[in-house]
Coordinates of C-alpha atoms (C1' of nucleotides) in Angstrom, one line a residue:
Chain A
M27 CA -4.2 18.3 -1.0
I28 CA -5.9 22.0 -0.9
D29 CA -4.8 25.1 -3.3
L30 CA -2.5 27.4 -0.9
R31 CA -3.8 30.2 -2.6
E32 CA -7.3 30.0 -2.2
L33 CA -5.8 29.1 1.7
R34 CA -4.2 32.4 2.5
E35 CA -6.9 34.5 0.3
H36 CA -10.2 33.0 2.0
P37 CA -8.8 30.7 5.3
D38 CA -12.3 30.9 6.0
V39 CA -14.3 28.7 3.3
V40 CA -11.0 26.1 5.1
R41 CA -12.7 26.5 7.8
A42 CA -16.4 25.7 7.0
S43 CA -15.4 23.0 4.7
Q44 CA -13.4 21.7 7.9
R45 CA -16.3 22.3 10.2
A46 CA -19.1 21.0 8.0
R47 CA -16.4 17.5 7.5
G48 CA -16.9 17.4 11.0
A49 CA -13.1 17.7 10.8
D50 CA -10.2 20.1 13.0
E51 CA -10.8 23.7 12.0
S52 CA -7.2 23.8 14.0
L53 CA -5.6 22.5 11.1
V54 CA -6.4 24.9 8.9
D55 CA -4.1 27.7 11.0
S56 CA -1.7 25.2 11.8
L57 CA -0.8 25.2 7.5
L58 CA -1.4 29.1 7.8
S59 CA 1.7 29.7 10.2
A60 CA 3.8 25.8 8.3
D61 CA 2.9 28.0 4.9
A62 CA 3.9 31.5 5.6
D63 CA 7.1 29.4 7.8
R64 CA 8.1 27.9 4.6
R65 CA 8.1 31.4 2.9
A66 CA 10.8 33.2 5.2
A67 CA 12.8 29.8 4.8
V68 CA 12.9 29.8 1.5
S69 CA 13.4 33.4 1.2
R70 CA 16.8 33.4 3.3
A71 CA 17.9 30.7 1.6
D72 CA 17.6 32.3 -1.6
E73 CA 19.6 35.1 -0.9
L74 CA 22.5 33.3 0.7
R75 CA 23.0 30.6 -2.2
A76 CA 22.9 34.2 -4.6
E77 CA 25.5 35.9 -1.9
Q78 CA 27.5 31.9 -2.3
K79 CA 27.2 31.9 -6.3
A80 CA 28.3 35.1 -6.4
F81 CA 31.2 35.2 -4.0
G82 CA 32.4 31.6 -5.9
R83 CA 32.6 33.4 -9.0
T84 CA 35.3 36.0 -7.5
V85 CA 36.9 33.0 -6.5
G86 CA 37.8 31.9 -9.9
K87 CA 39.0 35.4 -10.8
A88 CA 41.0 35.7 -7.9
P89 CA 44.7 35.8 -8.3
K90 CA 46.4 32.5 -6.8
E91 CA 48.0 34.4 -4.1
E92 CA 44.6 35.8 -3.3
R93 CA 43.0 32.3 -2.7
P94 CA 43.4 31.3 0.4
A95 CA 42.0 34.2 2.1
L96 CA 39.4 33.7 0.0
L97 CA 38.4 30.7 0.5
E98 CA 38.4 31.7 4.3
R99 CA 35.2 33.4 4.1
G100 CA 34.3 30.8 0.9
K101 CA 34.1 27.9 3.9
E102 CA 31.7 30.6 6.3
L103 CA 29.1 31.2 2.8
A104 CA 29.1 27.1 2.5
A105 CA 28.2 26.2 5.7
E106 CA 25.3 29.3 6.5
V107 CA 24.1 28.4 2.7
K108 CA 24.0 24.6 4.4
A109 CA 22.3 25.1 7.5
A110 CA 19.5 27.9 5.5
A111 CA 19.6 24.9 3.5
A112 CA 18.5 22.9 6.1
A113 CA 16.2 24.7 7.8
E114 CA 14.5 25.0 4.4
T115 CA 14.2 21.2 4.2
A116 CA 12.8 21.3 7.5
A117 CA 10.1 24.0 6.6
N118 CA 8.9 22.0 3.6
E119 CA 8.6 18.8 5.8
A120 CA 6.0 20.4 8.0
L121 CA 4.4 22.9 4.9
T122 CA 4.3 19.0 3.7
A123 CA 2.4 17.3 6.4
A124 CA 0.3 19.7 7.3
H125 CA -0.6 20.3 3.6
K126 CA -1.7 16.8 3.9
A127 CA -3.6 16.9 7.2
I128 CA -6.5 19.3 5.4
P129 CA -9.1 17.7 3.8
N130 CA -10.3 18.7 0.2
L131 CA -12.8 21.6 0.3
I132 CA -16.6 20.0 0.0
I133 CA -18.2 21.8 -2.8
D134 CA -21.3 24.6 -2.1
G135 CA -24.7 22.4 -1.3
V136 CA -22.9 19.4 0.4
P137 CA -25.5 18.5 3.2
A138 CA -22.8 18.4 6.2
G139 CA -22.2 15.9 9.1
G140 CA -21.6 12.2 8.9
E141 CA -22.5 9.1 7.2
D142 CA -25.9 8.7 8.4
D143 CA -26.8 12.9 6.9
F144 CA -27.2 12.2 3.3
V145 CA -28.9 13.6 0.7
T146 CA -31.4 11.7 -1.0
L147 CA -31.8 12.8 -4.6
K148 CA -33.9 11.0 -5.9
T149 CA -35.4 7.3 -6.0
V150 CA -35.8 5.3 -9.9
G151 CA -37.7 2.3 -9.9
E152 CA -39.6 0.6 -7.0
P153 CA -38.9 -2.3 -4.7
R154 CA -40.9 -5.1 -6.1
Q155 CA -43.3 -6.9 -4.6
F156 CA -42.6 -10.9 -3.8
D157 CA -45.1 -13.2 -3.4
F158 CA -43.3 -16.1 -2.2
Q159 CA -40.0 -16.0 0.5
P160 CA -37.1 -13.9 -1.8
L161 CA -33.8 -15.9 -1.3
D162 CA -30.3 -13.9 -0.8
H163 CA -28.3 -14.0 -3.6
L164 CA -26.0 -16.1 -1.9
E165 CA -28.4 -18.8 -1.9
L166 CA -29.2 -18.1 -5.5
G167 CA -25.7 -17.8 -6.4
E168 CA -25.3 -21.5 -5.0
K169 CA -28.3 -23.3 -6.8
L170 CA -27.0 -22.1 -10.6
G171 CA -23.7 -23.3 -9.3
A172 CA -22.8 -19.2 -9.6
I173 CA -21.2 -18.7 -6.6
D174 CA -18.7 -20.6 -4.1
M175 CA -17.6 -19.4 -0.8
E176 CA -16.7 -22.3 0.3
R177 CA -14.2 -23.2 -1.4
G178 CA -13.0 -19.5 -1.5
A179 CA -12.6 -20.0 1.5
K180 CA -10.6 -23.8 1.7
V181 CA -8.6 -21.7 -1.2
S182 CA -8.5 -17.9 0.2
G183 CA -9.9 -17.9 3.6
A184 CA -12.3 -15.8 4.5
R185 CA -14.4 -13.2 2.1
F186 CA -13.0 -14.9 -1.4
Y187 CA -15.5 -16.6 -2.8
F188 CA -15.0 -18.5 -7.3
L189 CA -17.6 -17.2 -9.5
R190 CA -18.3 -20.0 -11.8
G191 CA -20.3 -21.4 -14.3
V192 CA -23.1 -18.8 -14.8
G193 CA -22.2 -16.8 -12.4
A194 CA -18.9 -16.4 -14.0
R195 CA -20.4 -15.7 -17.6
L196 CA -22.4 -13.0 -15.5
Q197 CA -19.4 -11.2 -14.6
L198 CA -18.2 -11.3 -17.4
A199 CA -21.3 -10.1 -19.4
L200 CA -22.2 -7.3 -17.0
L201 CA -18.5 -5.6 -17.6
N202 CA -18.8 -6.3 -20.7
L203 CA -21.4 -4.7 -21.4
A204 CA -20.4 -1.3 -19.2
I205 CA -17.1 -1.7 -21.3
G206 CA -19.2 -1.6 -24.3
K207 CA -21.1 1.3 -23.2
A208 CA -18.4 3.3 -21.6
L209 CA -16.7 2.4 -25.6
A210 CA -20.4 4.7 -26.4
H211 CA -19.1 7.3 -24.1
G212 CA -16.1 8.3 -25.6
F213 CA -14.3 6.9 -23.4
T214 CA -10.9 4.5 -24.0
P215 CA -11.0 1.0 -22.4
M216 CA -7.5 0.4 -19.8
V217 CA -7.2 -2.8 -18.6
P218 CA -4.0 -1.4 -15.3
P219 CA -1.8 -2.6 -13.8
V220 CA -3.1 -3.2 -10.0
L221 CA -0.1 -3.3 -8.4
V222 CA 1.7 0.1 -8.0
K223 CA 4.6 1.8 -6.2
P224 CA 4.2 3.6 -3.3
E225 CA 4.6 7.3 -4.6
T226 CA 1.5 6.6 -6.5
M227 CA -0.6 4.9 -4.0
E228 CA -0.1 7.4 -2.2
G229 CA -0.4 10.4 -5.2
T230 CA -3.8 9.0 -5.1
G231 CA -4.3 9.8 -1.2
F232 CA -4.9 5.3 -0.4
L233 CA -2.1 5.6 2.1
G234 CA -3.7 8.1 4.6
E235 CA -7.0 6.9 6.8
H236 CA -7.1 4.1 4.3
A237 CA -3.8 3.1 4.3
A238 CA -5.3 -0.3 6.8
E239 CA -7.4 -1.2 3.6
V240 CA -4.4 -1.6 1.5
Y241 CA -2.6 -5.0 0.7
H242 CA 0.9 -4.0 0.2
L243 CA 3.4 -6.9 -0.6
G244 CA 7.3 -6.6 1.3
D245 CA 9.1 -7.7 -0.7
D246 CA 8.4 -5.9 -3.4
D247 CA 7.6 -2.3 -1.9
L248 CA 4.3 -2.5 -4.5
Y249 CA 0.8 -2.3 -3.2
L250 CA -2.7 -4.1 -5.4
V251 CA -5.0 -1.5 -5.9
G252 CA -8.4 -1.1 -4.6
T253 CA -9.6 0.1 -7.5
S254 CA -8.2 0.9 -11.3
E255 CA -8.6 4.4 -9.6
V256 CA -5.4 4.4 -9.3
P257 CA -3.6 3.8 -11.3
L258 CA -5.7 5.7 -14.3
A259 CA -4.9 8.7 -11.4
G260 CA -1.3 7.4 -11.9
Y261 CA -1.2 7.3 -15.7
H262 CA -1.2 11.3 -16.9
A263 CA 1.3 12.2 -13.4
G264 CA 3.8 14.7 -13.9
E265 CA 2.7 15.0 -17.1
I266 CA 1.3 18.2 -18.5
I267 CA -1.7 16.8 -20.6
D268 CA -3.9 18.1 -23.5
L269 CA -7.3 19.0 -22.5
N270 CA -8.1 21.2 -25.6
D271 CA -10.3 18.5 -27.2
G272 CA -12.5 18.2 -23.6
P273 CA -11.6 16.1 -20.8
I274 CA -9.7 12.9 -21.4
R275 CA -12.0 9.6 -19.8
Y276 CA -10.4 6.5 -19.0
A277 CA -12.5 3.6 -18.2
G278 CA -10.7 0.7 -16.5
W279 CA -11.2 -3.2 -16.3
S280 CA -9.5 -4.7 -13.0
S281 CA -9.2 -6.9 -10.5
C282 CA -9.6 -4.8 -7.1
F283 CA -7.6 -5.6 -3.1
R284 CA -9.4 -4.7 0.0
R285 CA -7.9 -5.9 3.6
E286 CA -11.2 -5.3 4.5
A287 CA -9.8 -4.6 8.5
G288 CA -12.2 -3.4 10.7
S289 CA -15.3 -4.4 8.6
Y290 CA -14.8 -8.3 10.7
G291 CA -18.4 -9.3 11.0
K292 CA -19.9 -7.0 8.5
D293 CA -21.3 -8.7 5.8
T294 CA -19.6 -12.0 5.7
R295 CA -22.3 -13.5 3.8
G296 CA -21.8 -13.2 0.3
I297 CA -20.2 -11.8 -2.0
I298 CA -21.2 -8.4 -0.9
R299 CA -18.3 -7.9 1.3
V300 CA -15.3 -9.5 -0.4
H301 CA -11.5 -9.2 -1.0
Q302 CA -11.2 -9.5 -4.1
F303 CA -13.5 -8.7 -7.1
D304 CA -13.9 -6.9 -10.7
K305 CA -14.5 -3.3 -11.4
V306 CA -15.4 -1.4 -14.4
E307 CA -14.0 2.5 -13.9
M308 CA -15.0 5.5 -15.4
F309 CA -11.8 8.0 -14.2
V310 CA -11.5 11.9 -15.9
Y311 CA -9.1 14.0 -16.2
A312 CA -10.6 17.4 -16.7
R313 CA -10.2 21.5 -16.4
P314 CA -11.6 22.3 -13.3
E315 CA -14.5 24.7 -14.6
D316 CA -15.7 21.3 -16.2
A317 CA -15.9 19.2 -13.7
A318 CA -19.3 19.3 -11.7
A319 CA -21.0 18.9 -15.0
Q320 CA -18.5 15.6 -15.8
H321 CA -19.4 14.6 -12.3
E322 CA -23.5 15.0 -13.9
Q323 CA -22.5 12.6 -16.8
L324 CA -20.6 10.2 -14.7
L325 CA -23.9 10.2 -12.9
A326 CA -25.8 9.6 -15.8
F327 CA -24.0 6.8 -17.1
E328 CA -24.1 5.1 -14.0
E329 CA -27.8 5.4 -13.6
D330 CA -27.9 4.3 -17.6
M331 CA -26.4 0.8 -16.7
L332 CA -28.2 -0.2 -12.8
Q333 CA -31.9 0.9 -15.6
A334 CA -30.4 -1.3 -17.9
M335 CA -29.7 -4.4 -15.0
E336 CA -33.8 -2.9 -14.0
I337 CA -32.4 -3.2 -10.4
P338 CA -34.5 -0.2 -8.4
Y339 CA -32.4 2.0 -7.0
R340 CA -32.2 5.8 -5.2
V341 CA -29.1 8.2 -5.9
I342 CA -27.9 10.1 -2.6
D343 CA -26.2 12.7 -1.5
V344 CA -23.0 11.5 0.6
A345 CA -22.6 13.9 3.2
A346 CA -19.1 15.8 3.9
G347 CA -18.3 13.9 6.4
D348 CA -18.4 10.5 5.0
L349 CA -16.8 11.9 1.7
G350 CA -13.1 10.9 2.0
T351 CA -9.7 12.8 2.1
S352 CA -9.9 13.5 -2.0
A353 CA -13.5 14.1 -2.5
A354 CA -15.0 17.6 -2.6
R355 CA -18.4 15.8 -3.2
K356 CA -19.7 12.0 -4.2
F357 CA -22.8 10.7 -5.1
D358 CA -23.6 7.3 -4.6
C359 CA -26.0 5.1 -6.5
E360 CA -27.7 2.4 -4.4
A361 CA -30.0 -0.8 -5.3
W362 CA -32.2 -2.4 -3.2
V363 CA -31.6 -5.3 -2.0
P364 CA -34.3 -7.6 -1.6
T365 CA -33.6 -9.6 1.3
Q366 CA -31.9 -6.7 3.3
N367 CA -34.9 -4.6 2.6
A368 CA -32.2 -1.7 2.4
Y369 CA -30.3 -0.2 -0.4
R370 CA -27.4 -0.9 -0.7
E371 CA -24.3 0.9 -2.7
L372 CA -23.7 -0.2 -6.4
T373 CA -21.6 2.3 -7.3
S374 CA -20.4 5.9 -6.3
T375 CA -19.0 8.9 -8.3
S376 CA -16.5 11.7 -6.6
N377 CA -15.8 14.9 -7.5
C378 CA -11.7 15.3 -6.6
T379 CA -11.5 18.9 -8.4
T380 CA -8.0 19.5 -8.7
F381 CA -7.2 18.3 -4.7
Q382 CA -6.0 14.8 -5.5
A383 CA -4.6 16.2 -9.3
R384 CA -2.4 18.6 -7.6
R385 CA -0.8 16.2 -5.6
L386 CA 0.5 13.8 -8.9
G387 CA 0.8 16.8 -10.6
I388 CA -1.2 16.4 -13.3
R389 CA -1.4 20.2 -15.3
Y390 CA -3.1 21.1 -18.1
R391 CA -2.6 24.2 -20.8
D392 CA -5.4 27.5 -20.4
E393 CA -6.1 29.9 -23.1
N394 CA -2.8 32.2 -22.1
G395 CA -0.7 28.9 -22.1
K396 CA -0.3 28.5 -19.0
P397 CA 0.0 25.2 -17.1
Q398 CA -2.9 24.6 -14.5
V399 CA -3.4 21.9 -11.9
A400 CA -6.2 19.3 -14.0
A401 CA -9.3 18.6 -11.7
T402 CA -9.8 14.1 -12.1
L403 CA -13.1 12.6 -11.1
N404 CA -14.2 9.0 -11.1
G405 CA -17.3 6.9 -10.4
T406 CA -17.7 3.0 -11.1
L407 CA -19.9 1.5 -13.9
A408 CA -20.1 -2.3 -13.1
T409 CA -18.6 -4.2 -9.8
T410 CA -19.0 -8.0 -8.7
R411 CA -21.6 -6.8 -6.6
W412 CA -23.8 -6.3 -8.6
L413 CA -24.7 -10.0 -9.1
V414 CA -26.3 -9.4 -6.0
A415 CA -28.6 -7.2 -6.8
I416 CA -29.5 -9.0 -10.1
L417 CA -29.4 -12.0 -8.6
E418 CA -31.7 -11.2 -6.2
N419 CA -34.0 -9.0 -7.8
H420 CA -34.9 -11.3 -11.1
Q421 CA -35.4 -14.2 -9.3
Q422 CA -38.6 -16.7 -9.7
E423 CA -40.0 -18.5 -7.0
D424 CA -38.4 -21.5 -8.5
G425 CA -34.8 -20.6 -7.9
S426 CA -34.6 -19.4 -11.3
V427 CA -33.3 -15.5 -12.8
V428 CA -34.4 -14.0 -15.0
V429 CA -31.8 -11.7 -17.2
P430 CA -32.4 -8.1 -17.7
Q431 CA -32.9 -7.3 -21.2
A432 CA -29.7 -5.3 -22.0
L433 CA -27.5 -9.0 -21.0
Q434 CA -29.3 -11.7 -23.1
P435 CA -27.3 -10.8 -26.1
L436 CA -24.6 -11.4 -24.2
L437 CA -24.9 -14.4 -22.2
G438 CA -27.2 -15.8 -24.8
T439 CA -30.4 -16.8 -22.4
D440 CA -33.1 -15.3 -21.3
V441 CA -33.2 -17.1 -17.2
L442 CA -31.0 -18.4 -15.7
L443 CA -32.0 -22.3 -14.5
P444 CA -30.7 -23.9 -10.8
K445 CA -29.2 -26.8 -11.0
Q446 CA -31.3 -29.6 -10.6
Chain B
rG10 C1' 20.5 -12.9 -11.2
rG11 C1' 24.9 -11.3 -13.5
rU12 C1' 28.0 -8.3 -17.0
rA13 C1' 28.8 -4.1 -20.0
rG14 C1' 27.3 0.7 -21.9
rC15 C1' 23.7 5.0 -21.2
rG16 C1' 20.3 8.9 -19.4
rU17 C1' 20.8 16.5 -20.4
rG18 C1' 15.3 21.6 -22.1
rU19 C1' 9.3 19.7 -27.4
rC20 C1' 13.1 16.3 -30.1
rC21 C1' 18.6 14.9 -31.8
rG22 C1' 22.7 16.7 -29.7
rA23 C1' 27.9 18.8 -27.2
rG24 C1' 29.7 18.9 -23.0
rC25 C1' 33.8 15.9 -18.8
rG26 C1' 35.4 21.0 -12.4
rG27 C1' 34.8 28.1 -12.0
rC28 C1' 32.7 32.1 -18.8
rC29 C1' 26.4 26.3 -18.0
rU30 C1' 22.9 32.0 -16.7
rA31 C1' 23.6 25.0 -20.9
rA32 C1' 26.4 25.5 -27.1
rG33 C1' 24.3 23.4 -32.0
rG34 C1' 20.2 21.9 -34.8
rA35 C1' 15.8 20.7 -35.6
rG36 C1' 10.6 22.1 -33.9
rC37 C1' 7.0 25.4 -32.5
rA38 C1' 5.3 31.1 -32.3
rC39 C1' 6.1 35.9 -33.9
rG40 C1' 7.3 39.4 -37.8
rC41 C1' 9.8 40.8 -43.0
rC42 C1' 10.4 39.0 -47.9
rU43 C1' 5.3 37.0 -51.1
rC44 C1' 0.2 38.1 -55.2
rG45 C1' 0.2 33.4 -51.8
rA46 C1' 3.6 29.7 -50.5
rA47 C1' 7.8 27.0 -50.1
rA48 C1' 13.5 28.9 -49.3
rG49 C1' 15.9 32.3 -46.6
rC50 C1' 16.4 36.2 -43.1
rG51 C1' 15.0 38.1 -37.9
rU52 C1' 13.2 37.4 -32.6
rG53 C1' 11.3 34.9 -29.2
rU54 C1' 10.5 29.3 -27.4
rG55 C1' 10.4 24.9 -20.0
rA56 C1' 8.9 24.0 -15.0
rG57 C1' 8.8 25.1 -9.3
rC58 C1' 9.1 28.3 -5.5
rG59 C1' 9.8 33.2 -3.6
rU60 C1' 9.2 38.7 -4.4
rG61 C1' 6.2 42.6 -6.9
rC62 C1' 0.5 45.6 -9.4
rA63 C1' 3.7 44.4 -13.2
rA64 C1' 8.1 44.8 -16.3
rG65 C1' 11.4 42.5 -13.6
rC66 C1' 14.6 40.0 -9.8
rG67 C1' 16.4 36.1 -7.0
rU68 C1' 16.3 31.1 -6.6
rU69 C1' 16.1 25.2 -7.5
rC70 C1' 15.5 22.1 -11.7
rC71 C1' 21.2 18.2 -16.8
rG72 C1' 17.0 10.1 -14.0
rU73 C1' 16.5 10.3 -8.5
rG74 C1' 19.1 10.7 -3.8
rG75 C1' 23.5 11.3 -1.2
rG76 C1' 28.3 12.9 -0.6
rU77 C1' 32.8 15.1 -1.7
rU78 C1' 34.8 21.3 -3.4
rC79 C1' 34.7 28.0 -1.7
rA80 C1' 32.6 26.2 -6.1
rA81 C1' 29.3 20.4 -9.7
rA82 C1' 25.9 19.1 -15.5
rU83 C1' 30.9 17.5 -14.9
rC84 C1' 34.3 13.7 -9.6
rC85 C1' 32.4 9.2 -5.8
rC86 C1' 28.7 6.5 -4.1
rA87 C1' 24.3 4.1 -3.6
rC88 C1' 19.3 3.7 -6.3
rC89 C1' 16.1 3.2 -10.8
rG90 C1' 14.6 2.5 -15.9
rC91 C1' 16.9 2.1 -21.2
rU92 C1' 20.1 -0.6 -24.0
rA93 C1' 22.9 -5.1 -25.1
rC94 C1' 24.5 -10.1 -24.0
rC95 C1' 24.9 -14.4 -20.3
rG96 C1' 22.3 -17.5 -16.9
rC97 C1' 17.1 -18.7 -15.4
rC98 C1' 11.9 -19.0 -15.9
rA99 C1' 5.3 -19.8 -17.5

RNA sequence: GGUAGCGUGUCCGAGCGGCCUAAGGAGCACGCCUCGAAAGCGUGUGAGCGUGCAAGCGUUCCGUGGGUUCAAAUCCCACCGCUACCGCCA
């Protein structure tokens, strides 16, 4: 949720943000009037409650014979207070609805427009020229005995898979490397719950436009997380955290679950787009003034991992209309996938400024000891999808795959060989 | 899953219908005392919302949500959590 004080003082900034996102500008005026309505309702209810309270005290002190008359007036007051309280509740609900309808304010410099209006910030490495016909990751994975989609489908359905043998080991090595690097950067490793309560899922903003993406267990009213961002953001919900020693940073390792509703027919081959995958995710709580610098750092850590995998990639500044509700800015790293002749997203880091923390009630004390809303950020350090880029970019003509140097100690080999 | 007990401020803990604007203690902060410290003494010590330039004022918050009442931390109902015991279980 955006800052209402900011909205009252600079509604034009909010309008401009909406415009850049291609979102509805009139929502800004709806929110302004809902805000004014609520404040009027609060004032009225407060006044009536004060009157009732004072009156109630006089009843308590009054001599018995005067009470019946006073009780009469008391009942009237009670009815008025009840009505005013109901009006206040309604005004609050209307405000919340209008408030949730507006996505985060974009940061200056974010490109306007939709999915295709991103700006490429840099390109690192050269796409490799093959002197043979490269295989796609699934063919390679099958030759290596690393990926089994058919049995994944047999056991669980479409978009499920087994990683086996060197495939399973490759993923474990990759995620371990990510955790090791995170640890070296001062992150606290976390293995979070992957089932969360409605209020946690709601608070992180995933039940808005992405509601159809989320698995829900009806019998228990719990949600399967699509990223450990959800439990890691919920971790400090409702708390006043201590940021005096700098940002609080976690690296979560979890399985992630996505329904992939609406993506029928897209990326149906292999493990690019699946219902379940594993991920190491960075999550940062920071003072708002430190958020932009933290964002740059998260991006740098992602690039460091990609470089360790020796994969060509580019970094894009995602356009406003493609940011999602909570993000004020988002950088994606896209790795070169040879058989698709395209860059595909491997990491995504978002600066959510105070938007997510406001909804979750995450605050810190400023230098005056006053509680202030914190900023939150997140970024990907490694996922199952990385295997696609690793396998394809490092394949050799005989179907073997060279292991990136950084993973060799973890795998105990410098090359993965096809099964005979 | 069942039964019982319990959920109060940073923490401990009293309170069991109106004087709760929440006792008392601990902790913390500041001041006095001291060469310095401890002890002692004094003062202060939450969050949200509204209003105001501000000091302040008003209101809400005693696990959560409903209800009873002129009036609820206090009574009633439901839910959640914790603890103990019983049952079941990888």
